[in-house]
């Protein structure tokens, strides 16, 4: 083990746990449910920007995405920049509407809003199941990414790295709740920016400049400097599909939508949109370009996902490498903690308290159950991550797509279309998610597009048809 790498990481984790303890002290002074799951709706613009960008930038942004750029070249860097407007689009589309509705109804979860808007308990149950399945797959990817980083950089086995990473995230989320999540996300977002710039600068310096790096990539394979990548795989259909999956569809990600329920005021929202877009631009460009250029330094990696930790060890001094290690760790941890806390809220707020509303009066019991569920989920995720795939980006994108196929139209049409009803929402959720899973498992690409594109089309059609049928059914009920 290299102490020069480990020491900065220990210092960073100390800050993270300090934030969690502070959050724990704050939540003991207020209403448990509002504090643990919403942080008392007090996020400023900077915090909103950092927590949204940090939650979006995950293992795929720091491990899987650069791994794909390493394999497919500079064309993947161009592709990755499609994600830049994601924070602006999500906060702009949902921010004010979600904030007003959540305050008006005292909603703490996305399912609270669904129940208020659609007034259908079956929709909440199906939404809860879809959320839990997709979150579990997405969090498994993050655990694998974190373990890969620690395995490669500090020289321990994959299993040891997985346990160390999982316990760290599980414990600080368990201690502090939502406020700990957004506070640590703010620290993590700042670390990610500096870490990205340090690694990109070290990579370009090691290659003797950008021109030299591009020449070396051309020597390895001219397709690596083509906008279409090897075998022209990054064509129009792939680009359009990727834009839908990682930009437009982000509006339908529940863990992003929840951020829109917890900011302080309109000024915080507008600042969050601007700062978050800048942060995401720097991270996406810097990390993916580092991954692509890394092929010129280490051309023979067998596991593409190891490019960033391996590159870090080669182009940075140990102390600087240790500081940088906190950046991808931050990205991964900030995504997991957001999904962990929302998964816990599904069990406690959406399922348990909906069945036993009087139980909310016993805050001590609710606190115990929430914390216990967080720890149980962490243990299950450790088991699921023990046998990792070669490239995690595809599993992460699959989970992304599942959430979008299930929730995009339910969220967007629910807040912008007054006539939207529960029949349309249920139809969209079942058809959208069902068709996405079926097309993915069968490997079918209609007209060459990724499965998310037809799944969203089918989901929208199902919403419109189901909504019309629901209107007629409601009219018959009213006449009777």
Short mmCIF file of C-alpha atoms in Angstrom, two decimals:
data_model
loop_
_atom_site.label_atom_id
_atom_site.label_comp_id
_atom_site.label_asym_id
_atom_site.label_seq_id
_atom_site.Cartn_x
_atom_site.Cartn_y
_atom_site.Cartn_z
CA UNK A 1 0.00 0.00 0.00
CA UNK A 2 1.17 3.53 -0.84
CA UNK A 3 0.72 5.84 2.17
CA UNK A 4 1.02 8.88 -0.10
CA UNK A 5 -2.21 7.82 -1.78
CA UNK A 6 -4.02 6.57 1.31
CA UNK A 7 -3.39 9.60 3.58
CA UNK A 8 -5.31 12.20 1.50
CA UNK A 9 -8.16 9.70 1.14
CA UNK A 10 -8.35 9.24 4.92
CA UNK A 11 -8.43 13.02 5.41
CA UNK A 12 -11.21 13.33 2.84
CA UNK A 13 -13.30 10.58 4.45
CA UNK A 14 -12.84 12.29 7.82
CA UNK A 15 -14.48 15.42 6.37
CA UNK A 16 -17.31 13.29 4.99
CA UNK A 17 -18.02 11.68 8.35
CA UNK A 18 -17.77 15.10 10.02
CA UNK A 19 -20.55 16.34 7.73
CA UNK A 20 -22.63 13.28 8.57
CA UNK A 21 -22.26 13.87 12.32
CA UNK A 22 -23.22 17.55 11.87
CA UNK A 23 -26.30 16.45 9.92
CA UNK A 24 -27.19 13.97 12.67
CA UNK A 25 -27.06 16.74 15.29
CA UNK A 26 -29.26 18.97 13.11
CA UNK A 27 -31.92 16.30 12.53
CA UNK A 28 -32.22 15.51 16.25
CA UNK A 29 -33.53 19.09 16.69
CA UNK A 30 -36.35 18.93 14.11
CA UNK A 31 -39.11 16.74 12.73
CA UNK A 32 -37.43 13.43 11.87
CA UNK A 33 -39.17 12.66 8.57
CA UNK A 34 -38.79 16.16 7.10
CA UNK A 35 -35.18 16.44 8.26
CA UNK A 36 -34.03 12.89 7.40
CA UNK A 37 -35.60 12.77 3.92
CA UNK A 38 -35.67 16.46 2.86
CA UNK A 39 -33.05 18.30 4.96
CA UNK A 40 -35.82 20.72 5.98
CA UNK A 41 -36.02 22.05 2.36
CA UNK A 42 -33.11 24.42 2.96
CA UNK A 43 -30.69 23.93 0.03
CA UNK A 44 -29.00 27.06 -1.35
CA UNK A 45 -28.18 27.49 -5.05
CA UNK A 46 -24.59 26.29 -4.70
CA UNK A 47 -25.61 23.26 -2.67
CA UNK A 48 -28.43 22.45 -5.11
CA UNK A 49 -26.00 22.64 -8.04
CA UNK A 50 -23.41 20.45 -6.37
CA UNK A 51 -25.82 17.80 -5.11
CA UNK A 52 -27.62 17.56 -8.48
CA UNK A 53 -24.40 17.43 -10.52
CA UNK A 54 -22.73 15.08 -8.03
CA UNK A 55 -25.69 12.72 -8.00
CA UNK A 56 -25.79 12.69 -11.81
CA UNK A 57 -22.02 12.23 -12.19
CA UNK A 58 -21.60 8.65 -11.04
CA UNK A 59 -19.36 5.64 -11.57
CA UNK A 60 -20.17 5.91 -15.27
CA UNK A 61 -18.73 9.44 -15.39
CA UNK A 62 -15.47 8.58 -13.60
CA UNK A 63 -15.01 4.87 -14.32
CA UNK A 64 -17.37 3.45 -16.97
CA UNK A 65 -17.54 6.51 -19.29
CA UNK A 66 -13.77 7.07 -19.42
CA UNK A 67 -13.44 3.29 -19.89
CA UNK A 68 -15.69 3.53 -22.96
CA UNK A 69 -13.68 6.55 -24.20
CA UNK A 70 -10.50 4.47 -23.76
CA UNK A 71 -12.03 1.75 -25.92
CA UNK A 72 -13.81 3.84 -28.58
CA UNK A 73 -11.67 7.00 -28.70
CA UNK A 74 -12.37 10.70 -29.07
CA UNK A 75 -15.78 10.07 -30.62
CA UNK A 76 -16.99 8.96 -27.20
CA UNK A 77 -15.81 12.28 -25.70
CA UNK A 78 -18.01 14.10 -28.22
CA UNK A 79 -20.86 11.74 -27.35
CA UNK A 80 -20.41 12.36 -23.61
CA UNK A 81 -20.84 16.12 -24.04
CA UNK A 82 -24.48 15.47 -24.98
CA UNK A 83 -25.03 15.22 -21.21
CA UNK A 84 -24.03 18.84 -20.49
CA UNK A 85 -27.57 20.37 -20.45
CA UNK A 86 -28.92 17.59 -18.17
CA UNK A 87 -28.88 19.62 -14.91
CA UNK A 88 -30.31 22.74 -16.61
CA UNK A 89 -33.06 20.71 -18.25
CA UNK A 90 -34.04 18.73 -15.14
CA UNK A 91 -34.08 21.68 -12.73
CA UNK A 92 -35.69 23.98 -15.28
CA UNK A 93 -38.46 21.55 -16.19
CA UNK A 94 -39.29 20.33 -12.70
CA UNK A 95 -37.89 22.82 -10.18
CA UNK A 96 -40.66 25.33 -9.50
CA UNK A 97 -43.56 22.94 -10.07
CA UNK A 98 -42.12 20.31 -7.73
CA UNK A 99 -41.18 22.86 -5.08
CA UNK A 100 -44.69 24.37 -4.99
CA UNK A 101 -46.46 20.99 -4.97
CA UNK A 102 -44.19 19.47 -2.32
CA UNK A 103 -44.65 22.43 0.03
CA UNK A 104 -48.38 22.59 -0.60
CA UNK A 105 -48.83 18.89 0.20
CA UNK A 106 -45.89 18.47 2.62
CA UNK A 107 -44.58 15.73 0.29
CA UNK A 108 -41.29 14.09 1.23
CA UNK A 109 -40.96 11.58 -1.62
CA UNK A 110 -41.79 11.36 -5.32
CA UNK A 111 -44.54 8.86 -4.46
CA UNK A 112 -46.14 11.41 -2.13
CA UNK A 113 -46.57 13.67 -5.16
CA UNK A 114 -47.86 10.79 -7.29
CA UNK A 115 -50.49 9.98 -4.67
CA UNK A 116 -51.55 13.63 -4.43
CA UNK A 117 -51.62 14.15 -8.20
CA UNK A 118 -53.15 10.84 -9.36
CA UNK A 119 -54.94 9.73 -6.16
CA UNK A 120 -54.28 6.05 -6.85
CA UNK A 121 -52.56 3.74 -4.36
CA UNK A 122 -51.87 1.07 -7.02
CA UNK A 123 -49.76 3.56 -8.95
CA UNK A 124 -47.71 4.21 -5.80
CA UNK A 125 -47.16 0.47 -5.25
CA UNK A 126 -46.02 -0.14 -8.84
CA UNK A 127 -43.85 2.99 -8.73
CA UNK A 128 -42.25 1.80 -5.48
CA UNK A 129 -41.44 -1.61 -6.98
CA UNK A 130 -40.00 -0.08 -10.17
CA UNK A 131 -37.91 2.37 -8.15
CA UNK A 132 -36.48 -0.29 -5.87
CA UNK A 133 -35.52 -2.61 -8.75
CA UNK A 134 -33.90 0.15 -10.81
CA UNK A 135 -32.15 1.71 -7.81
CA UNK A 136 -30.77 -1.67 -6.77
CA UNK A 137 -29.25 -2.22 -10.22
CA UNK A 138 -27.89 1.35 -10.32
CA UNK A 139 -26.39 1.17 -6.81
CA UNK A 140 -24.78 -2.18 -7.59
CA UNK A 141 -22.93 -0.46 -10.45
CA UNK A 142 -21.73 2.28 -8.11
CA UNK A 143 -20.47 -0.25 -5.57
CA UNK A 144 -18.55 -2.06 -8.32
CA UNK A 145 -17.05 1.23 -9.52
CA UNK A 146 -15.93 2.23 -6.01
CA UNK A 147 -14.41 -1.19 -5.39
CA UNK A 148 -12.56 -1.10 -8.74
CA UNK A 149 -11.00 2.23 -7.79
CA UNK A 150 -9.78 1.09 -4.39
CA UNK A 151 -8.62 -2.28 -5.72
CA UNK A 152 -6.43 -0.69 -8.40
CA UNK A 153 -5.08 2.28 -6.44
CA UNK A 154 -4.37 1.07 -2.91
CA UNK A 155 -3.50 -2.53 -3.77
CA UNK A 156 -6.13 -4.59 -1.94
CA UNK A 157 -8.38 -7.36 -3.25
CA UNK A 158 -11.68 -6.54 -4.96
CA UNK A 159 -13.69 -8.06 -2.10
CA UNK A 160 -11.79 -6.07 0.54
CA UNK A 161 -12.21 -2.89 -1.51
CA UNK A 162 -15.94 -3.55 -1.89
CA UNK A 163 -16.43 -4.01 1.85
CA UNK A 164 -14.41 -0.89 2.71
CA UNK A 165 -16.32 1.25 0.22
CA UNK A 166 -19.76 -0.10 1.08
CA UNK A 167 -19.33 0.32 4.82
CA UNK A 168 -18.13 3.91 4.38
CA UNK A 169 -21.15 4.95 2.30
CA UNK A 170 -23.66 2.93 4.31
CA UNK A 171 -22.53 4.31 7.66
CA UNK A 172 -22.50 8.02 6.80
CA UNK A 173 -25.87 7.79 5.03
CA UNK A 174 -27.20 5.84 8.03
CA UNK A 175 -25.96 8.53 10.43
CA UNK A 176 -26.96 11.75 8.69
CA UNK A 177 -29.84 11.19 6.26
CA UNK A 178 -30.68 13.66 3.45
CA UNK A 179 -28.83 16.60 4.99
CA UNK A 180 -25.66 14.49 5.22
CA UNK A 181 -26.18 13.47 1.60
CA UNK A 182 -26.41 17.06 0.27
CA UNK A 183 -23.59 18.34 2.52
CA UNK A 184 -21.25 15.56 1.43
CA UNK A 185 -22.37 16.05 -2.17
CA UNK A 186 -21.24 19.68 -1.92
CA UNK A 187 -17.82 18.60 -0.66
CA UNK A 188 -17.70 15.84 -3.26
CA UNK A 189 -18.70 18.11 -6.15
CA UNK A 190 -15.89 20.54 -5.31
CA UNK A 191 -13.40 17.67 -5.07
CA UNK A 192 -14.59 16.27 -8.41
CA UNK A 193 -13.91 19.55 -10.24
CA UNK A 194 -10.35 19.91 -8.94
CA UNK A 195 -9.62 16.21 -9.36
CA UNK A 196 -10.80 16.24 -12.98
CA UNK A 197 -8.63 19.25 -13.88
CA UNK A 198 -5.59 17.75 -12.14
CA UNK A 199 -5.85 14.41 -13.96
CA UNK A 200 -6.49 15.94 -17.39
CA UNK A 201 -3.54 18.30 -16.96
CA UNK A 202 -1.26 15.44 -15.80
CA UNK A 203 -2.33 13.25 -18.74
CA UNK A 204 -1.72 15.94 -21.39
CA UNK A 205 1.64 16.82 -19.80
CA UNK A 206 2.73 13.16 -19.75
CA UNK A 207 1.89 12.87 -23.48
CA UNK A 208 3.77 16.03 -24.44
CA UNK A 209 0.71 18.04 -25.45
CA UNK A 210 -2.61 17.45 -27.19
CA UNK A 211 -1.13 17.19 -30.71
CA UNK A 212 1.34 14.53 -29.62
CA UNK A 213 -1.45 12.62 -27.84
CA UNK A 214 -3.68 12.65 -30.95
CA UNK A 215 -0.76 11.45 -33.12
CA UNK A 216 -0.13 8.54 -30.76
CA UNK A 217 -3.82 7.59 -30.80
CA UNK A 218 -3.76 7.68 -34.62
CA UNK A 219 -0.80 5.31 -34.64
CA UNK A 220 -2.67 2.84 -32.41
CA UNK A 221 -5.89 3.01 -34.48
CA UNK A 222 -7.03 5.87 -36.77
CA UNK A 223 -10.64 5.15 -35.73
CA UNK A 224 -9.79 6.39 -32.21
CA UNK A 225 -9.66 9.97 -33.52
CA UNK A 226 -12.76 9.63 -35.69
CA UNK A 227 -16.07 11.12 -34.46
CA UNK A 228 -17.73 7.80 -35.30
CA UNK A 229 -15.33 5.49 -33.43
CA UNK A 230 -14.24 1.97 -34.41
CA UNK A 231 -16.52 0.32 -36.98
CA UNK A 232 -18.53 3.59 -37.20
CA UNK A 233 -20.52 2.50 -34.13
CA UNK A 234 -21.16 6.09 -32.98
CA UNK A 235 -23.55 6.92 -35.82
CA UNK A 236 -26.72 9.05 -35.86
CA UNK A 237 -28.98 6.47 -34.20
CA UNK A 238 -26.46 5.86 -31.41
CA UNK A 239 -25.96 9.62 -30.86
CA UNK A 240 -29.71 10.34 -30.84
CA UNK A 241 -30.37 7.41 -28.52
CA UNK A 242 -27.64 8.52 -26.13
CA UNK A 243 -29.06 12.07 -26.04
CA UNK A 244 -32.47 10.70 -25.10
CA UNK A 245 -30.98 8.36 -22.50
CA UNK A 246 -28.56 10.65 -20.67
CA UNK A 247 -29.95 14.15 -21.31
CA UNK A 248 -33.65 14.48 -22.18
CA UNK A 249 -34.63 11.42 -20.17
CA UNK A 250 -32.89 12.72 -17.02
CA UNK A 251 -36.07 14.70 -16.32
CA UNK A 252 -37.62 11.32 -15.50
CA UNK A 253 -35.01 10.25 -12.92
CA UNK A 254 -36.72 10.26 -9.50
CA UNK A 255 -33.52 10.87 -7.50
CA UNK A 256 -32.93 14.03 -9.60
CA UNK A 257 -36.57 15.08 -9.24
CA UNK A 258 -36.37 14.80 -5.43
CA UNK A 259 -33.71 17.55 -5.44
CA UNK A 260 -36.38 19.86 -6.86
CA UNK A 261 -38.41 19.40 -3.67
CA UNK A 262 -35.72 20.54 -1.25
CA UNK A 263 -34.23 23.88 -2.37
CA UNK A 264 -34.74 27.08 -0.45
CA UNK A 265 -36.25 29.55 -2.99
CA UNK A 266 -36.36 30.59 -6.68
CA UNK A 267 -33.00 32.34 -6.43
CA UNK A 268 -31.43 29.08 -5.25
CA UNK A 269 -33.02 27.23 -8.19
CA UNK A 270 -31.69 29.66 -10.82
CA UNK A 271 -28.19 29.63 -9.35
CA UNK A 272 -28.30 25.87 -9.11
CA UNK A 273 -29.15 25.55 -12.81
CA UNK A 274 -26.23 27.74 -13.88
CA UNK A 275 -23.57 26.42 -11.51
CA UNK A 276 -24.66 22.80 -11.98
CA UNK A 277 -24.33 23.05 -15.77
CA UNK A 278 -20.81 24.50 -15.50
CA UNK A 279 -19.76 21.79 -13.04
CA UNK A 280 -21.17 19.00 -15.19
CA UNK A 281 -19.47 20.41 -18.33
CA UNK A 282 -16.05 20.40 -16.68
CA UNK A 283 -16.44 16.90 -15.26
CA UNK A 284 -17.79 15.27 -18.44
CA UNK A 285 -15.22 16.82 -20.75
CA UNK A 286 -12.23 16.36 -18.44
CA UNK A 287 -12.87 12.77 -17.42
CA UNK A 288 -13.83 11.41 -20.82
CA UNK A 289 -10.95 13.17 -22.57
CA UNK A 290 -8.58 11.75 -19.94
CA UNK A 291 -9.93 8.26 -20.62
CA UNK A 292 -9.53 8.63 -24.40
CA UNK A 293 -5.99 10.06 -24.18
CA UNK A 294 -5.09 7.42 -21.60
CA UNK A 295 -5.05 4.88 -24.45
CA UNK A 296 -1.85 6.55 -25.70
CA UNK A 297 -0.16 6.03 -22.30
CA UNK A 298 -1.44 2.55 -21.39
CA UNK A 299 -2.53 0.92 -24.68
CA UNK A 300 -2.87 -2.66 -23.43
CA UNK A 301 -5.41 -2.63 -20.58
CA UNK A 302 -7.54 -5.78 -20.48
CA UNK A 303 -10.28 -4.12 -18.37
CA UNK A 304 -11.17 -0.71 -19.85
CA UNK A 305 -12.85 0.40 -16.59
CA UNK A 306 -9.43 0.46 -14.92
CA UNK A 307 -8.10 3.27 -17.14
CA UNK A 308 -8.68 6.15 -14.67
CA UNK A 309 -7.15 4.55 -11.55
CA UNK A 310 -4.24 3.15 -13.63
CA UNK A 311 -3.70 6.50 -15.35
CA UNK A 312 -3.82 8.27 -12.01
CA UNK A 313 -0.98 6.13 -10.67
CA UNK A 314 1.14 6.72 -13.78
CA UNK A 315 0.85 10.47 -14.41
CA UNK A 316 0.43 11.90 -10.90
CA UNK A 317 2.77 11.96 -7.86
CA UNK A 318 1.46 9.75 -4.98
CA UNK A 319 0.14 12.63 -2.81
CA UNK A 320 -1.58 14.26 -5.80
CA UNK A 321 -2.92 10.85 -6.88
CA UNK A 322 -4.38 10.41 -3.41
CA UNK A 323 -6.10 13.79 -3.67
CA UNK A 324 -7.46 12.86 -7.09
CA UNK A 325 -8.69 9.48 -5.85
CA UNK A 326 -11.21 11.40 -3.77
CA UNK A 327 -12.78 12.75 -7.00
CA UNK A 328 -14.13 9.54 -8.53
CA UNK A 329 -14.88 8.26 -5.03
CA UNK A 330 -16.93 11.42 -4.52
CA UNK A 331 -18.86 10.91 -7.74
CA UNK A 332 -19.74 7.34 -6.87
CA UNK A 333 -20.54 7.98 -3.21
CA UNK A 334 -22.76 10.97 -4.02
CA UNK A 335 -24.89 8.86 -6.37
CA UNK A 336 -25.20 5.92 -3.99
CA UNK A 337 -26.14 7.97 -0.94
CA UNK A 338 -28.92 9.74 -2.87
CA UNK A 339 -30.35 6.43 -4.07
CA UNK A 340 -29.91 4.78 -0.68
CA UNK A 341 -31.83 7.50 1.12
CA UNK A 342 -34.60 7.40 -1.49
CA UNK A 343 -34.82 3.61 -1.31
CA UNK A 344 -35.15 3.90 2.47
CA UNK A 345 -37.90 6.49 2.04
CA UNK A 346 -39.85 4.12 -0.23
CA UNK A 347 -39.94 1.43 2.46
CA UNK A 348 -40.64 3.79 5.35
CA UNK A 349 -42.69 6.70 3.98
CA UNK A 350 -44.41 5.17 0.94
CA UNK A 351 -45.11 1.64 2.15
CA UNK A 352 -44.91 1.35 5.96
CA UNK A 353 -46.43 4.73 6.91
CA UNK A 354 -49.09 4.53 4.18
CA UNK A 355 -50.28 1.30 5.82
CA UNK A 356 -49.85 2.61 9.39
CA UNK A 357 -50.10 6.44 9.33
CA UNK A 358 -50.32 6.68 13.13
CA UNK A 359 -46.82 5.18 13.39
CA UNK A 360 -45.38 8.56 12.27
CA UNK A 361 -45.99 9.85 15.80
CA UNK A 362 -43.31 7.50 17.16
CA UNK A 363 -40.22 9.25 15.75
CA UNK A 364 -37.80 7.02 17.64
CA UNK A 365 -39.25 3.90 16.02
CA UNK A 366 -39.31 5.49 12.55
CA UNK A 367 -35.70 6.60 12.99
CA UNK A 368 -34.71 3.05 13.95
CA UNK A 369 -36.55 1.49 10.99
CA UNK A 370 -35.09 4.00 8.49
CA UNK A 371 -31.55 3.41 9.67
CA UNK A 372 -32.00 -0.38 9.76
CA UNK A 373 -33.30 -0.45 6.17
CA UNK A 374 -30.31 1.60 5.00
CA UNK A 375 -27.92 -0.94 6.54
CA UNK A 376 -29.86 -3.94 5.16
CA UNK A 377 -29.82 -2.45 1.66
CA UNK A 378 -26.08 -1.87 1.96
CA UNK A 379 -25.53 -5.53 2.89
CA UNK A 380 -27.64 -6.74 -0.05
CA UNK A 381 -25.72 -4.49 -2.45
CA UNK A 382 -22.41 -5.91 -1.25
CA UNK A 383 -23.64 -9.41 -2.14
CA UNK A 384 -24.90 -8.25 -5.57
CA UNK A 385 -21.57 -6.56 -6.41
CA UNK A 386 -19.34 -9.55 -5.61
CA UNK A 387 -19.25 -10.73 -9.27
CA UNK A 388 -18.75 -7.58 -11.41
CA UNK A 389 -19.10 -7.40 -15.24
CA UNK A 390 -16.14 -6.29 -17.40
CA UNK A 391 -17.66 -2.88 -18.30
CA UNK A 392 -20.10 -1.31 -15.85
CA UNK A 393 -21.35 1.47 -18.15
CA UNK A 394 -23.86 -0.79 -19.90
CA UNK A 395 -25.44 -1.96 -16.62
CA UNK A 396 -25.63 1.63 -15.39
CA UNK A 397 -27.27 2.82 -18.62
CA UNK A 398 -29.74 -0.07 -18.37
CA UNK A 399 -30.81 1.10 -14.90
CA UNK A 400 -30.98 4.71 -16.16
CA UNK A 401 -33.23 3.65 -19.01
CA UNK A 402 -35.51 1.62 -16.75
CA UNK A 403 -36.18 4.60 -14.49
CA UNK A 404 -36.82 6.90 -17.44
CA UNK A 405 -39.12 4.44 -19.23
CA UNK A 406 -41.19 4.06 -16.07
CA UNK A 407 -41.31 7.65 -14.80
CA UNK A 408 -40.62 10.26 -17.50
CA UNK A 409 -44.18 10.71 -18.77
CA UNK A 410 -45.72 10.09 -15.35
CA UNK A 411 -43.70 12.99 -13.94
CA UNK A 412 -43.80 15.43 -16.89
CA UNK A 413 -47.43 14.98 -17.93
CA UNK A 414 -48.51 14.78 -14.30
CA UNK A 415 -47.31 18.31 -13.58
CA UNK A 416 -47.95 19.95 -16.97
CA UNK A 417 -51.21 18.33 -18.15
CA UNK A 418 -54.24 18.98 -15.97
CA UNK A 419 -56.26 16.19 -17.63
CA UNK A 420 -53.66 13.49 -16.91
CA UNK A 421 -55.19 10.72 -14.78
CA UNK A 422 -54.11 7.57 -12.96
CA UNK A 423 -55.21 5.26 -15.81
CA UNK A 424 -52.83 6.98 -18.21
CA UNK A 425 -50.01 7.02 -15.66
CA UNK A 426 -50.38 3.32 -14.82
CA UNK A 427 -50.53 2.38 -18.52
CA UNK A 428 -47.43 4.41 -19.30
CA UNK A 429 -45.45 3.01 -16.39
CA UNK A 430 -46.30 -0.64 -17.15
CA UNK A 431 -45.95 -0.45 -20.96
CA UNK A 432 -42.89 1.82 -20.90
CA UNK A 433 -40.91 -0.23 -18.40
CA UNK A 434 -42.17 -3.58 -19.71
CA UNK A 435 -41.27 -2.81 -23.35
CA UNK A 436 -37.85 -1.46 -22.31
CA UNK A 437 -36.97 -4.61 -20.38
CA UNK A 438 -38.31 -6.88 -23.14
CA UNK A 439 -36.47 -5.09 -25.97
CA UNK A 440 -33.25 -5.01 -23.94
CA UNK A 441 -33.35 -8.67 -23.01
CA UNK A 442 -34.10 -9.69 -26.61
CA UNK A 443 -31.42 -7.33 -27.95
CA UNK A 444 -33.91 -5.72 -30.37
CA UNK A 445 -33.08 -2.25 -31.75
CA UNK A 446 -35.97 -0.80 -33.74
CA UNK A 447 -34.63 1.21 -36.73
CA UNK A 448 -31.19 1.03 -35.10
CA UNK A 449 -32.15 3.11 -32.04
CA UNK A 450 -31.36 2.18 -28.44
CA UNK A 451 -34.24 0.47 -26.63
CA UNK A 452 -35.02 3.60 -24.58
CA UNK A 453 -36.31 5.46 -27.67
CA UNK A 454 -39.12 3.03 -28.63
CA UNK A 455 -39.85 2.39 -24.94
CA UNK A 456 -40.52 6.11 -24.39
CA UNK A 457 -42.65 6.26 -27.56
CA UNK A 458 -44.67 3.24 -26.40
CA UNK A 459 -44.95 4.74 -22.92
CA UNK A 460 -46.29 8.04 -24.29
CA UNK A 461 -48.81 6.24 -26.54
CA UNK A 462 -49.92 4.10 -23.59
CA UNK A 463 -50.37 7.21 -21.44
CA UNK A 464 -52.57 8.92 -24.05
CA UNK A 465 -54.68 5.80 -24.72
CA UNK A 466 -55.00 4.88 -21.03
CA UNK A 467 -55.84 8.48 -20.16
CA UNK A 468 -58.65 8.58 -22.75
CA UNK A 469 -60.06 5.29 -21.50
CA UNK A 470 -59.80 6.58 -17.94
CA UNK A 471 -61.72 9.76 -18.83
CA UNK A 472 -64.59 7.70 -20.24
CA UNK A 473 -64.59 5.40 -17.23
CA UNK A 474 -64.67 8.35 -14.83
CA UNK A 475 -67.53 9.94 -16.81
CA UNK A 476 -69.58 6.72 -16.50
CA UNK A 477 -68.91 6.58 -12.75
CA UNK A 478 -70.03 10.24 -12.34
CA UNK A 479 -73.26 9.57 -14.32
CA UNK A 480 -74.13 6.64 -12.07
#
